[in-house]
Amino acid sequence: MTKYPIGVFISGRGSNLKSIINACSELSFPGKISIIFSDNPDAKGIELAYENNIDAISLDVNDFKDKNDFEEEILKLIEPYNLKLVCLAGYMKILSKRFIDKFPGKIINIHPSLLPKYKGLDTHRRAIENKDSVSGCTVHYVNENLDDGEIVVQKEVKIDSNDTELTLADKVLKEEHLIYPEAIKLLLKK
Ligand code: GRF
């Protein structure tokens, strides 16, 4: 089975990164993580790179003249990996159109809501405040607008009357860890 090179971009905890690492360890999974990028040198998720012997790069935007220079450096550093897919997993920056155009149809993101509902932050709080009966998570293609591109996979999660922001986040996260590897597999096999 060919294992295509993928990149994972993170900013924090890295639990989705972990689920992708686990999936990649299966022989039948069509991808391997070639590079992990973090825009936050203190991201907890970056430890997973060291534990699993995966190349990692961490750059702080504040060390660059502007976001354009920052992204140019990322592009330069990831270029040798010839990535078939770039997976944003809790990456907290919006990529510029210029960056996205370098990877046409190859950048995806995971978001903890049933998009197009609740783009941006605090998705679980908003779902509960609005007394929604379902929430969920979405893997989607990335364009230059926040949480906006075409949907790849979506999974619903039932909201119970006693759910809090935290319990709902937990339930949704469990599904995220299933659908992200599933979506990656789907796209790599295309
Ligand atoms: C996840 O809920 C993801 O959907 C959102 O940011 C969170 C990242 O969590 N985009 P983790 O860093 O993967 O644990």
Short mmCIF file of N, CA and C and ligand atoms in Angstrom, two decimals:
data_model
loop_
_atom_site.label_atom_id
_atom_site.label_comp_id
_atom_site.label_asym_id
_atom_site.label_seq_id
_atom_site.Cartn_x
_atom_site.Cartn_y
_atom_site.Cartn_z
N MET A 1 0.86 -1.22 0.00
CA MET A 1 0.00 0.00 0.00
C MET A 1 0.89 1.26 0.00
N THR A 2 0.67 2.12 -1.01
CA THR A 2 1.43 3.37 -1.04
C THR A 2 1.03 4.24 0.15
N LYS A 3 2.01 4.82 0.80
CA LYS A 3 1.71 5.75 1.88
C LYS A 3 2.09 7.16 1.42
N TYR A 4 1.07 7.96 1.13
CA TYR A 4 1.31 9.31 0.63
C TYR A 4 1.72 10.25 1.76
N PRO A 5 2.62 11.18 1.46
CA PRO A 5 3.07 12.11 2.51
C PRO A 5 2.03 13.18 2.85
N ILE A 6 1.73 13.30 4.12
CA ILE A 6 0.83 14.37 4.53
C ILE A 6 1.51 15.26 5.58
N GLY A 7 1.03 16.50 5.64
CA GLY A 7 1.52 17.44 6.65
C GLY A 7 0.37 17.74 7.60
N VAL A 8 0.68 17.93 8.87
CA VAL A 8 -0.36 18.30 9.83
C VAL A 8 0.06 19.61 10.49
N PHE A 9 -0.85 20.58 10.48
CA PHE A 9 -0.57 21.90 11.08
C PHE A 9 -1.36 22.00 12.39
N ILE A 10 -0.68 22.37 13.45
CA ILE A 10 -1.34 22.49 14.76
C ILE A 10 -0.98 23.82 15.43
N SER A 11 -1.75 24.12 16.48
CA SER A 11 -1.38 25.27 17.32
C SER A 11 -1.39 24.92 18.80
N GLY A 12 -1.97 23.75 19.15
CA GLY A 12 -2.15 23.49 20.59
C GLY A 12 -2.06 22.04 20.99
N ARG A 13 -3.12 21.57 21.63
CA ARG A 13 -3.17 20.25 22.28
C ARG A 13 -2.76 19.06 21.42
N GLY A 14 -3.28 19.01 20.19
CA GLY A 14 -2.85 17.97 19.26
C GLY A 14 -3.55 16.62 19.38
N SER A 15 -4.78 16.61 19.91
CA SER A 15 -5.45 15.30 20.01
C SER A 15 -5.87 14.78 18.64
N ASN A 16 -6.23 15.66 17.74
CA ASN A 16 -6.54 15.20 16.37
C ASN A 16 -5.27 14.72 15.68
N LEU A 17 -4.18 15.41 15.93
CA LEU A 17 -2.90 14.96 15.39
C LEU A 17 -2.63 13.53 15.86
N LYS A 18 -2.90 13.27 17.14
CA LYS A 18 -2.66 11.93 17.68
C LYS A 18 -3.52 10.89 16.95
N SER A 19 -4.76 11.25 16.69
CA SER A 19 -5.63 10.28 16.00
C SER A 19 -5.11 10.01 14.58
N ILE A 20 -4.51 11.02 13.96
CA ILE A 20 -3.97 10.81 12.61
C ILE A 20 -2.69 9.97 12.70
N ILE A 21 -1.87 10.24 13.71
CA ILE A 21 -0.66 9.43 13.90
C ILE A 21 -1.05 7.96 14.07
N ASN A 22 -2.06 7.72 14.89
CA ASN A 22 -2.50 6.33 15.13
C ASN A 22 -2.98 5.68 13.84
N ALA A 23 -3.77 6.43 13.08
CA ALA A 23 -4.29 5.87 11.82
C ALA A 23 -3.14 5.53 10.88
N CYS A 24 -2.17 6.44 10.81
CA CYS A 24 -1.04 6.24 9.88
C CYS A 24 -0.21 5.02 10.25
N SER A 25 -0.29 4.62 11.52
CA SER A 25 0.52 3.47 11.94
C SER A 25 -0.07 2.16 11.42
N GLU A 26 -1.30 2.22 10.93
CA GLU A 26 -1.90 1.00 10.35
C GLU A 26 -1.37 0.79 8.94
N LEU A 27 -1.00 -0.43 8.66
CA LEU A 27 -0.41 -0.75 7.35
C LEU A 27 -1.33 -0.38 6.20
N SER A 28 -2.63 -0.57 6.42
CA SER A 28 -3.58 -0.37 5.32
C SER A 28 -3.97 1.11 5.15
N PHE A 29 -3.45 2.00 5.98
CA PHE A 29 -3.80 3.43 5.85
C PHE A 29 -2.91 4.06 4.78
N PRO A 30 -3.53 4.81 3.84
CA PRO A 30 -2.75 5.27 2.68
C PRO A 30 -1.88 6.51 2.91
N GLY A 31 -1.68 6.90 4.17
CA GLY A 31 -0.88 8.11 4.40
C GLY A 31 0.13 7.93 5.51
N LYS A 32 1.15 8.80 5.46
CA LYS A 32 2.08 8.89 6.59
C LYS A 32 2.35 10.37 6.84
N ILE A 33 2.52 10.74 8.09
CA ILE A 33 2.80 12.15 8.38
C ILE A 33 4.28 12.39 8.14
N SER A 34 4.57 13.26 7.18
CA SER A 34 5.97 13.55 6.87
C SER A 34 6.46 14.76 7.64
N ILE A 35 5.53 15.67 7.95
CA ILE A 35 5.95 16.88 8.66
C ILE A 35 4.80 17.44 9.51
N ILE A 36 5.15 17.85 10.70
CA ILE A 36 4.19 18.54 11.56
C ILE A 36 4.65 19.98 11.67
N PHE A 37 3.72 20.90 11.43
CA PHE A 37 4.07 22.32 11.58
C PHE A 37 3.26 22.91 12.71
N SER A 38 3.93 23.69 13.55
CA SER A 38 3.21 24.42 14.60
C SER A 38 3.57 25.89 14.53
N ASP A 39 2.55 26.74 14.69
CA ASP A 39 2.82 28.19 14.73
C ASP A 39 3.02 28.62 16.18
N ASN A 40 3.06 27.64 17.07
CA ASN A 40 3.20 27.94 18.48
C ASN A 40 4.28 27.01 19.06
N PRO A 41 5.44 27.58 19.38
CA PRO A 41 6.55 26.76 19.84
C PRO A 41 6.21 25.97 21.10
N ASP A 42 5.19 26.44 21.87
CA ASP A 42 4.83 25.75 23.11
C ASP A 42 3.67 24.78 22.93
N ALA A 43 3.25 24.54 21.70
CA ALA A 43 2.10 23.65 21.49
C ALA A 43 2.38 22.28 22.08
N LYS A 44 1.44 21.79 22.86
CA LYS A 44 1.59 20.48 23.49
C LYS A 44 1.75 19.40 22.41
N GLY A 45 1.02 19.58 21.33
CA GLY A 45 1.02 18.57 20.26
C GLY A 45 2.38 18.32 19.65
N ILE A 46 3.26 19.28 19.75
CA ILE A 46 4.57 19.14 19.10
C ILE A 46 5.37 18.01 19.77
N GLU A 47 5.07 17.74 21.04
CA GLU A 47 5.75 16.64 21.74
C GLU A 47 5.49 15.31 21.03
N LEU A 48 4.31 15.20 20.43
CA LEU A 48 3.96 13.96 19.72
C LEU A 48 4.90 13.71 18.54
N ALA A 49 5.37 14.81 17.97
CA ALA A 49 6.31 14.68 16.85
C ALA A 49 7.58 14.00 17.34
N TYR A 50 8.09 14.47 18.48
CA TYR A 50 9.34 13.90 18.99
C TYR A 50 9.13 12.46 19.44
N GLU A 51 8.00 12.23 20.12
CA GLU A 51 7.73 10.86 20.61
C GLU A 51 7.61 9.86 19.46
N ASN A 52 7.14 10.34 18.32
CA ASN A 52 6.88 9.42 17.20
C ASN A 52 7.88 9.58 16.06
N ASN A 53 8.97 10.30 16.34
CA ASN A 53 10.01 10.46 15.33
C ASN A 53 9.53 11.06 14.02
N ILE A 54 8.73 12.09 14.13
CA ILE A 54 8.22 12.75 12.93
C ILE A 54 8.87 14.13 12.85
N ASP A 55 9.31 14.52 11.66
CA ASP A 55 9.90 15.85 11.50
C ASP A 55 8.92 16.91 11.97
N ALA A 56 9.42 17.93 12.63
CA ALA A 56 8.54 19.00 13.11
C ALA A 56 9.21 20.35 12.90
N ILE A 57 8.38 21.33 12.58
CA ILE A 57 8.87 22.70 12.42
C ILE A 57 7.96 23.59 13.25
N SER A 58 8.56 24.51 13.93
CA SER A 58 7.75 25.44 14.70
C SER A 58 8.26 26.86 14.42
N LEU A 59 7.36 27.72 13.99
CA LEU A 59 7.74 29.10 13.70
C LEU A 59 6.76 30.04 14.38
N ASP A 60 7.28 31.17 14.87
CA ASP A 60 6.44 32.16 15.52
C ASP A 60 6.28 33.35 14.57
N VAL A 61 5.03 33.68 14.27
CA VAL A 61 4.76 34.76 13.31
C VAL A 61 5.41 36.07 13.75
N ASN A 62 5.58 36.22 15.08
CA ASN A 62 6.16 37.48 15.59
C ASN A 62 7.63 37.64 15.25
N ASP A 63 8.24 36.56 14.80
CA ASP A 63 9.65 36.64 14.39
C ASP A 63 9.78 37.06 12.92
N PHE A 64 8.65 37.36 12.27
CA PHE A 64 8.69 37.73 10.85
C PHE A 64 8.15 39.14 10.65
N LYS A 65 8.54 39.71 9.52
CA LYS A 65 8.10 41.09 9.21
C LYS A 65 6.57 41.14 9.14
N ASP A 66 5.99 40.15 8.47
CA ASP A 66 4.54 40.10 8.37
C ASP A 66 4.09 38.66 8.08
N LYS A 67 2.78 38.49 7.98
CA LYS A 67 2.24 37.14 7.79
C LYS A 67 2.70 36.54 6.46
N ASN A 68 2.88 37.39 5.47
CA ASN A 68 3.33 36.91 4.17
C ASN A 68 4.72 36.26 4.28
N ASP A 69 5.61 36.94 4.97
CA ASP A 69 6.98 36.39 5.15
C ASP A 69 6.94 35.08 5.94
N PHE A 70 6.07 35.07 6.95
CA PHE A 70 5.90 33.87 7.79
C PHE A 70 5.45 32.69 6.91
N GLU A 71 4.44 32.93 6.09
CA GLU A 71 3.93 31.85 5.24
C GLU A 71 4.96 31.44 4.17
N GLU A 72 5.70 32.41 3.66
CA GLU A 72 6.73 32.08 2.66
C GLU A 72 7.75 31.11 3.26
N GLU A 73 8.09 31.37 4.54
CA GLU A 73 9.06 30.50 5.21
C GLU A 73 8.48 29.09 5.39
N ILE A 74 7.21 29.04 5.78
CA ILE A 74 6.57 27.71 5.94
C ILE A 74 6.63 26.98 4.59
N LEU A 75 6.23 27.69 3.53
CA LEU A 75 6.21 27.05 2.20
C LEU A 75 7.58 26.52 1.83
N LYS A 76 8.59 27.34 2.11
CA LYS A 76 9.96 26.94 1.77
C LYS A 76 10.36 25.67 2.55
N LEU A 77 9.98 25.64 3.83
CA LEU A 77 10.40 24.51 4.67
C LEU A 77 9.64 23.22 4.39
N ILE A 78 8.38 23.35 3.94
CA ILE A 78 7.61 22.11 3.72
C ILE A 78 7.72 21.63 2.27
N GLU A 79 8.23 22.49 1.41
CA GLU A 79 8.32 22.14 -0.02
C GLU A 79 8.98 20.78 -0.29
N PRO A 80 10.11 20.49 0.38
CA PRO A 80 10.78 19.22 0.10
C PRO A 80 9.95 17.98 0.42
N TYR A 81 8.90 18.13 1.21
CA TYR A 81 8.13 16.95 1.61
C TYR A 81 7.10 16.53 0.56
N ASN A 82 6.90 17.40 -0.45
CA ASN A 82 6.03 17.01 -1.55
C ASN A 82 4.66 16.51 -1.07
N LEU A 83 4.01 17.30 -0.26
CA LEU A 83 2.81 16.84 0.45
C LEU A 83 1.62 16.62 -0.48
N LYS A 84 0.95 15.52 -0.26
CA LYS A 84 -0.25 15.21 -1.04
C LYS A 84 -1.47 15.82 -0.36
N LEU A 85 -1.34 16.06 0.94
CA LEU A 85 -2.45 16.62 1.71
C LEU A 85 -1.89 17.42 2.89
N VAL A 86 -2.49 18.56 3.16
CA VAL A 86 -2.14 19.34 4.35
C VAL A 86 -3.37 19.35 5.25
N CYS A 87 -3.22 18.84 6.47
CA CYS A 87 -4.37 18.72 7.38
C CYS A 87 -4.23 19.71 8.52
N LEU A 88 -5.15 20.65 8.59
CA LEU A 88 -5.13 21.58 9.72
C LEU A 88 -5.86 20.91 10.87
N ALA A 89 -5.20 20.84 12.01
CA ALA A 89 -5.80 20.16 13.16
C ALA A 89 -5.65 21.06 14.39
N GLY A 90 -6.62 21.97 14.53
CA GLY A 90 -6.51 22.94 15.62
C GLY A 90 -5.48 24.00 15.29
N TYR A 91 -5.30 24.27 13.99
CA TYR A 91 -4.37 25.33 13.58
C TYR A 91 -5.14 26.66 13.61
N MET A 92 -4.64 27.61 14.39
CA MET A 92 -5.45 28.79 14.71
C MET A 92 -5.22 30.00 13.80
N LYS A 93 -4.54 29.80 12.68
CA LYS A 93 -4.36 30.94 11.77
C LYS A 93 -5.10 30.69 10.47
N ILE A 94 -5.58 31.77 9.89
CA ILE A 94 -6.23 31.65 8.59
C ILE A 94 -5.15 31.72 7.52
N LEU A 95 -5.12 30.74 6.64
CA LEU A 95 -4.10 30.74 5.58
C LEU A 95 -4.50 31.71 4.48
N SER A 96 -3.51 32.37 3.91
CA SER A 96 -3.80 33.33 2.83
C SER A 96 -4.14 32.57 1.54
N LYS A 97 -4.79 33.30 0.63
CA LYS A 97 -5.15 32.70 -0.65
C LYS A 97 -3.88 32.24 -1.39
N ARG A 98 -2.85 33.06 -1.25
CA ARG A 98 -1.57 32.73 -1.89
C ARG A 98 -1.04 31.37 -1.42
N PHE A 99 -1.13 31.13 -0.12
CA PHE A 99 -0.67 29.86 0.43
C PHE A 99 -1.56 28.72 -0.08
N ILE A 100 -2.87 28.94 0.01
CA ILE A 100 -3.83 27.89 -0.36
C ILE A 100 -3.67 27.52 -1.84
N ASP A 101 -3.40 28.53 -2.67
CA ASP A 101 -3.26 28.27 -4.11
C ASP A 101 -2.04 27.39 -4.43
N LYS A 102 -1.11 27.30 -3.50
CA LYS A 102 0.06 26.43 -3.72
C LYS A 102 -0.32 24.96 -3.54
N PHE A 103 -1.46 24.71 -2.88
CA PHE A 103 -1.91 23.33 -2.63
C PHE A 103 -3.36 23.18 -3.07
N PRO A 104 -3.62 23.32 -4.36
CA PRO A 104 -5.03 23.33 -4.79
C PRO A 104 -5.74 22.01 -4.45
N GLY A 105 -6.86 22.13 -3.72
CA GLY A 105 -7.65 20.95 -3.35
C GLY A 105 -6.94 20.00 -2.42
N LYS A 106 -5.91 20.50 -1.73
CA LYS A 106 -5.12 19.60 -0.90
C LYS A 106 -5.05 20.04 0.56
N ILE A 107 -5.81 21.08 0.93
CA ILE A 107 -5.76 21.51 2.34
C ILE A 107 -7.14 21.29 2.96
N ILE A 108 -7.16 20.57 4.07
CA ILE A 108 -8.42 20.32 4.77
C ILE A 108 -8.31 20.72 6.23
N ASN A 109 -9.48 20.88 6.86
CA ASN A 109 -9.52 21.31 8.26
C ASN A 109 -10.61 20.54 8.97
N ILE A 110 -10.48 20.42 10.28
CA ILE A 110 -11.58 19.85 11.08
C ILE A 110 -12.14 20.92 11.98
N HIS A 111 -13.48 20.95 12.05
CA HIS A 111 -14.15 21.99 12.83
C HIS A 111 -15.23 21.35 13.70
N PRO A 112 -15.33 21.79 14.98
CA PRO A 112 -16.26 21.13 15.89
C PRO A 112 -17.70 21.65 15.83
N SER A 113 -18.28 21.65 14.65
CA SER A 113 -19.71 21.97 14.52
C SER A 113 -20.19 21.39 13.19
N LEU A 114 -21.49 21.44 13.01
CA LEU A 114 -22.04 21.00 11.72
C LEU A 114 -22.04 22.21 10.79
N LEU A 115 -20.93 22.42 10.14
CA LEU A 115 -20.85 23.58 9.23
C LEU A 115 -21.95 23.47 8.17
N PRO A 116 -22.50 24.56 7.69
CA PRO A 116 -22.05 25.94 7.89
C PRO A 116 -22.48 26.58 9.21
N LYS A 117 -23.07 25.80 10.11
CA LYS A 117 -23.47 26.37 11.40
C LYS A 117 -22.23 26.59 12.27
N TYR A 118 -22.20 27.67 12.98
CA TYR A 118 -21.18 27.96 13.99
C TYR A 118 -19.75 27.91 13.48
N LYS A 119 -19.48 28.79 12.54
CA LYS A 119 -18.07 28.98 12.16
C LYS A 119 -17.36 29.68 13.31
N GLY A 120 -16.05 29.57 13.37
CA GLY A 120 -15.31 30.30 14.40
C GLY A 120 -15.27 29.56 15.73
N LEU A 121 -15.14 30.35 16.81
CA LEU A 121 -14.89 29.76 18.13
C LEU A 121 -16.19 29.50 18.91
N ASP A 122 -16.04 28.88 20.07
CA ASP A 122 -17.15 28.65 21.02
C ASP A 122 -18.34 27.94 20.40
N THR A 123 -18.07 26.98 19.56
CA THR A 123 -19.15 26.29 18.84
C THR A 123 -20.09 25.56 19.81
N HIS A 124 -19.52 24.91 20.82
CA HIS A 124 -20.36 24.10 21.72
C HIS A 124 -21.23 25.00 22.59
N ARG A 125 -20.66 26.09 23.07
CA ARG A 125 -21.44 27.02 23.89
C ARG A 125 -22.63 27.55 23.07
N ARG A 126 -22.36 27.90 21.82
CA ARG A 126 -23.43 28.46 20.99
C ARG A 126 -24.51 27.42 20.71
N ALA A 127 -24.09 26.17 20.48
CA ALA A 127 -25.08 25.12 20.20
C ALA A 127 -25.98 24.90 21.42
N ILE A 128 -25.38 24.94 22.61
CA ILE A 128 -26.17 24.71 23.82
C ILE A 128 -27.07 25.91 24.12
N GLU A 129 -26.52 27.11 23.98
CA GLU A 129 -27.34 28.31 24.21
C GLU A 129 -28.53 28.36 23.28
N ASN A 130 -28.35 27.87 22.07
CA ASN A 130 -29.46 27.90 21.10
C ASN A 130 -30.39 26.71 21.25
N LYS A 131 -30.13 25.89 22.27
CA LYS A 131 -30.96 24.71 22.54
C LYS A 131 -31.06 23.78 21.34
N ASP A 132 -29.96 23.63 20.61
CA ASP A 132 -29.94 22.70 19.48
C ASP A 132 -30.05 21.27 20.01
N SER A 133 -30.62 20.40 19.23
CA SER A 133 -30.70 19.01 19.69
C SER A 133 -29.58 18.15 19.09
N VAL A 134 -28.93 18.67 18.06
CA VAL A 134 -27.74 17.99 17.53
C VAL A 134 -26.62 18.98 17.27
N SER A 135 -25.41 18.48 17.43
CA SER A 135 -24.23 19.22 16.97
C SER A 135 -23.38 18.21 16.21
N GLY A 136 -22.08 18.43 16.17
CA GLY A 136 -21.26 17.47 15.45
C GLY A 136 -19.95 18.08 15.01
N CYS A 137 -19.36 17.47 14.01
CA CYS A 137 -18.07 17.95 13.53
C CYS A 137 -18.00 17.77 12.01
N THR A 138 -17.09 18.53 11.42
CA THR A 138 -17.01 18.58 9.97
C THR A 138 -15.55 18.61 9.52
N VAL A 139 -15.23 17.80 8.52
CA VAL A 139 -13.96 17.97 7.82
C VAL A 139 -14.29 18.64 6.50
N HIS A 140 -13.58 19.72 6.20
CA HIS A 140 -13.89 20.48 4.99
C HIS A 140 -12.62 20.97 4.30
N TYR A 141 -12.73 21.23 3.01
CA TYR A 141 -11.62 21.86 2.30
C TYR A 141 -11.45 23.28 2.81
N VAL A 142 -10.22 23.75 2.74
CA VAL A 142 -9.92 25.08 3.25
C VAL A 142 -9.87 26.08 2.10
N ASN A 143 -10.59 27.19 2.28
CA ASN A 143 -10.39 28.33 1.38
C ASN A 143 -9.98 29.53 2.25
N GLU A 144 -9.91 30.71 1.66
CA GLU A 144 -9.35 31.82 2.44
C GLU A 144 -10.34 32.41 3.45
N ASN A 145 -11.56 31.88 3.48
CA ASN A 145 -12.51 32.34 4.48
C ASN A 145 -12.58 31.34 5.64
N LEU A 146 -12.91 31.85 6.80
CA LEU A 146 -12.88 31.02 8.02
C LEU A 146 -13.92 29.89 7.95
N ASP A 147 -13.47 28.66 8.14
CA ASP A 147 -14.34 27.48 8.25
C ASP A 147 -15.37 27.42 7.13
N ASP A 148 -14.90 27.55 5.91
CA ASP A 148 -15.84 27.83 4.83
C ASP A 148 -15.87 26.87 3.63
N GLY A 149 -14.84 26.10 3.36
CA GLY A 149 -14.79 25.36 2.10
C GLY A 149 -15.75 24.18 2.01
N GLU A 150 -15.73 23.53 0.88
CA GLU A 150 -16.61 22.38 0.61
C GLU A 150 -16.45 21.28 1.67
N ILE A 151 -17.57 20.70 2.06
CA ILE A 151 -17.55 19.67 3.12
C ILE A 151 -17.11 18.31 2.57
N VAL A 152 -16.23 17.67 3.31
CA VAL A 152 -15.76 16.33 2.92
C VAL A 152 -16.53 15.26 3.71
N VAL A 153 -16.53 15.37 5.03
CA VAL A 153 -17.25 14.42 5.88
C VAL A 153 -17.84 15.18 7.06
N GLN A 154 -19.00 14.74 7.49
CA GLN A 154 -19.63 15.37 8.64
C GLN A 154 -20.24 14.29 9.53
N LYS A 155 -20.20 14.49 10.84
CA LYS A 155 -20.79 13.51 11.74
C LYS A 155 -21.64 14.23 12.78
N GLU A 156 -22.86 13.77 12.94
CA GLU A 156 -23.76 14.38 13.93
C GLU A 156 -23.54 13.77 15.31
N VAL A 157 -23.75 14.58 16.33
CA VAL A 157 -23.69 14.13 17.72
C VAL A 157 -24.94 14.67 18.42
N LYS A 158 -25.63 13.80 19.13
CA LYS A 158 -26.86 14.21 19.80
C LYS A 158 -26.52 15.06 21.02
N ILE A 159 -27.26 16.14 21.21
CA ILE A 159 -27.07 16.94 22.43
C ILE A 159 -28.16 16.54 23.43
N ASP A 160 -27.74 16.07 24.60
CA ASP A 160 -28.70 15.69 25.65
C ASP A 160 -29.03 16.92 26.50
N SER A 161 -30.17 16.83 27.20
CA SER A 161 -30.62 18.00 27.96
C SER A 161 -29.64 18.35 29.09
N ASN A 162 -28.89 17.37 29.56
CA ASN A 162 -27.94 17.67 30.64
C ASN A 162 -26.51 17.95 30.13
N ASP A 163 -26.34 18.04 28.83
CA ASP A 163 -25.00 18.34 28.29
C ASP A 163 -24.58 19.76 28.64
N THR A 164 -23.30 19.90 28.97
CA THR A 164 -22.71 21.22 29.16
C THR A 164 -21.74 21.43 27.99
N GLU A 165 -21.19 22.64 27.95
CA GLU A 165 -20.21 22.94 26.91
C GLU A 165 -19.09 21.88 26.93
N LEU A 166 -18.69 21.50 28.15
CA LEU A 166 -17.57 20.55 28.29
C LEU A 166 -17.93 19.14 27.87
N THR A 167 -19.10 18.66 28.31
CA THR A 167 -19.47 17.28 27.96
C THR A 167 -19.72 17.18 26.45
N LEU A 168 -20.29 18.23 25.89
CA LEU A 168 -20.54 18.20 24.45
C LEU A 168 -19.21 18.23 23.68
N ALA A 169 -18.28 19.07 24.16
CA ALA A 169 -16.97 19.15 23.51
C ALA A 169 -16.30 17.77 23.50
N ASP A 170 -16.46 17.09 24.62
CA ASP A 170 -15.88 15.74 24.76
C ASP A 170 -16.49 14.76 23.77
N LYS A 171 -17.81 14.79 23.69
CA LYS A 171 -18.50 13.85 22.78
C LYS A 171 -18.14 14.15 21.32
N VAL A 172 -18.08 15.43 21.00
CA VAL A 172 -17.77 15.81 19.61
C VAL A 172 -16.32 15.44 19.28
N LEU A 173 -15.43 15.68 20.24
CA LEU A 173 -14.01 15.40 20.00
C LEU A 173 -13.79 13.91 19.68
N LYS A 174 -14.53 13.06 20.39
CA LYS A 174 -14.41 11.61 20.12
C LYS A 174 -14.74 11.31 18.66
N GLU A 175 -15.76 11.98 18.15
CA GLU A 175 -16.14 11.77 16.74
C GLU A 175 -15.11 12.39 15.80
N GLU A 176 -14.55 13.54 16.22
CA GLU A 176 -13.50 14.17 15.39
C GLU A 176 -12.38 13.17 15.14
N HIS A 177 -12.03 12.46 16.22
CA HIS A 177 -10.89 11.53 16.12
C HIS A 177 -11.19 10.37 15.18
N LEU A 178 -12.47 10.13 14.91
CA LEU A 178 -12.82 9.08 13.96
C LEU A 178 -12.93 9.62 12.53
N ILE A 179 -13.59 10.78 12.41
CA ILE A 179 -13.86 11.24 11.03
C ILE A 179 -12.63 11.86 10.35
N TYR A 180 -11.69 12.38 11.14
CA TYR A 180 -10.55 13.02 10.45
C TYR A 180 -9.71 11.97 9.70
N PRO A 181 -9.30 10.88 10.38
CA PRO A 181 -8.57 9.84 9.63
C PRO A 181 -9.40 9.27 8.47
N GLU A 182 -10.71 9.14 8.71
CA GLU A 182 -11.60 8.61 7.66
C GLU A 182 -11.57 9.53 6.43
N ALA A 183 -11.66 10.84 6.67
CA ALA A 183 -11.66 11.80 5.57
C ALA A 183 -10.31 11.78 4.83
N ILE A 184 -9.24 11.68 5.60
CA ILE A 184 -7.90 11.66 5.00
C ILE A 184 -7.76 10.44 4.09
N LYS A 185 -8.23 9.32 4.58
CA LYS A 185 -8.17 8.08 3.81
C LYS A 185 -8.95 8.23 2.49
N LEU A 186 -10.13 8.77 2.63
CA LEU A 186 -11.00 8.99 1.46
C LEU A 186 -10.29 9.84 0.40
N LEU A 187 -9.68 10.92 0.84
CA LEU A 187 -9.06 11.86 -0.11
C LEU A 187 -7.76 11.32 -0.69
N LEU A 188 -7.01 10.58 0.13
CA LEU A 188 -5.75 10.04 -0.39
C LEU A 188 -6.00 8.95 -1.42
N LYS A 189 -7.13 8.30 -1.30
CA LYS A 189 -7.43 7.19 -2.21
C LYS A 189 -8.06 7.68 -3.51
N LYS A 190 -8.39 8.97 -3.58
CA LYS A 190 -9.05 9.53 -4.77
C LYS A 190 -8.17 9.45 -5.99
C1 GRF B 1 -10.64 20.60 17.70
O1 GRF B 1 -11.86 20.67 18.35
C2 GRF B 1 -10.79 20.99 16.25
O2 GRF B 1 -12.03 20.63 15.71
C3 GRF B 1 -10.67 22.48 16.29
O3 GRF B 1 -9.69 22.74 17.26
C4 GRF B 1 -9.67 21.65 18.20
C5 GRF B 1 -8.26 21.15 18.21
O4 GRF B 1 -8.05 20.17 19.18
N1 GRF B 1 -10.36 23.02 14.99
P1 GRF B 1 -6.75 19.30 19.17
O5 GRF B 1 -5.55 20.27 19.20
O6 GRF B 1 -6.74 18.47 17.93
O7 GRF B 1 -6.82 18.47 20.41
#
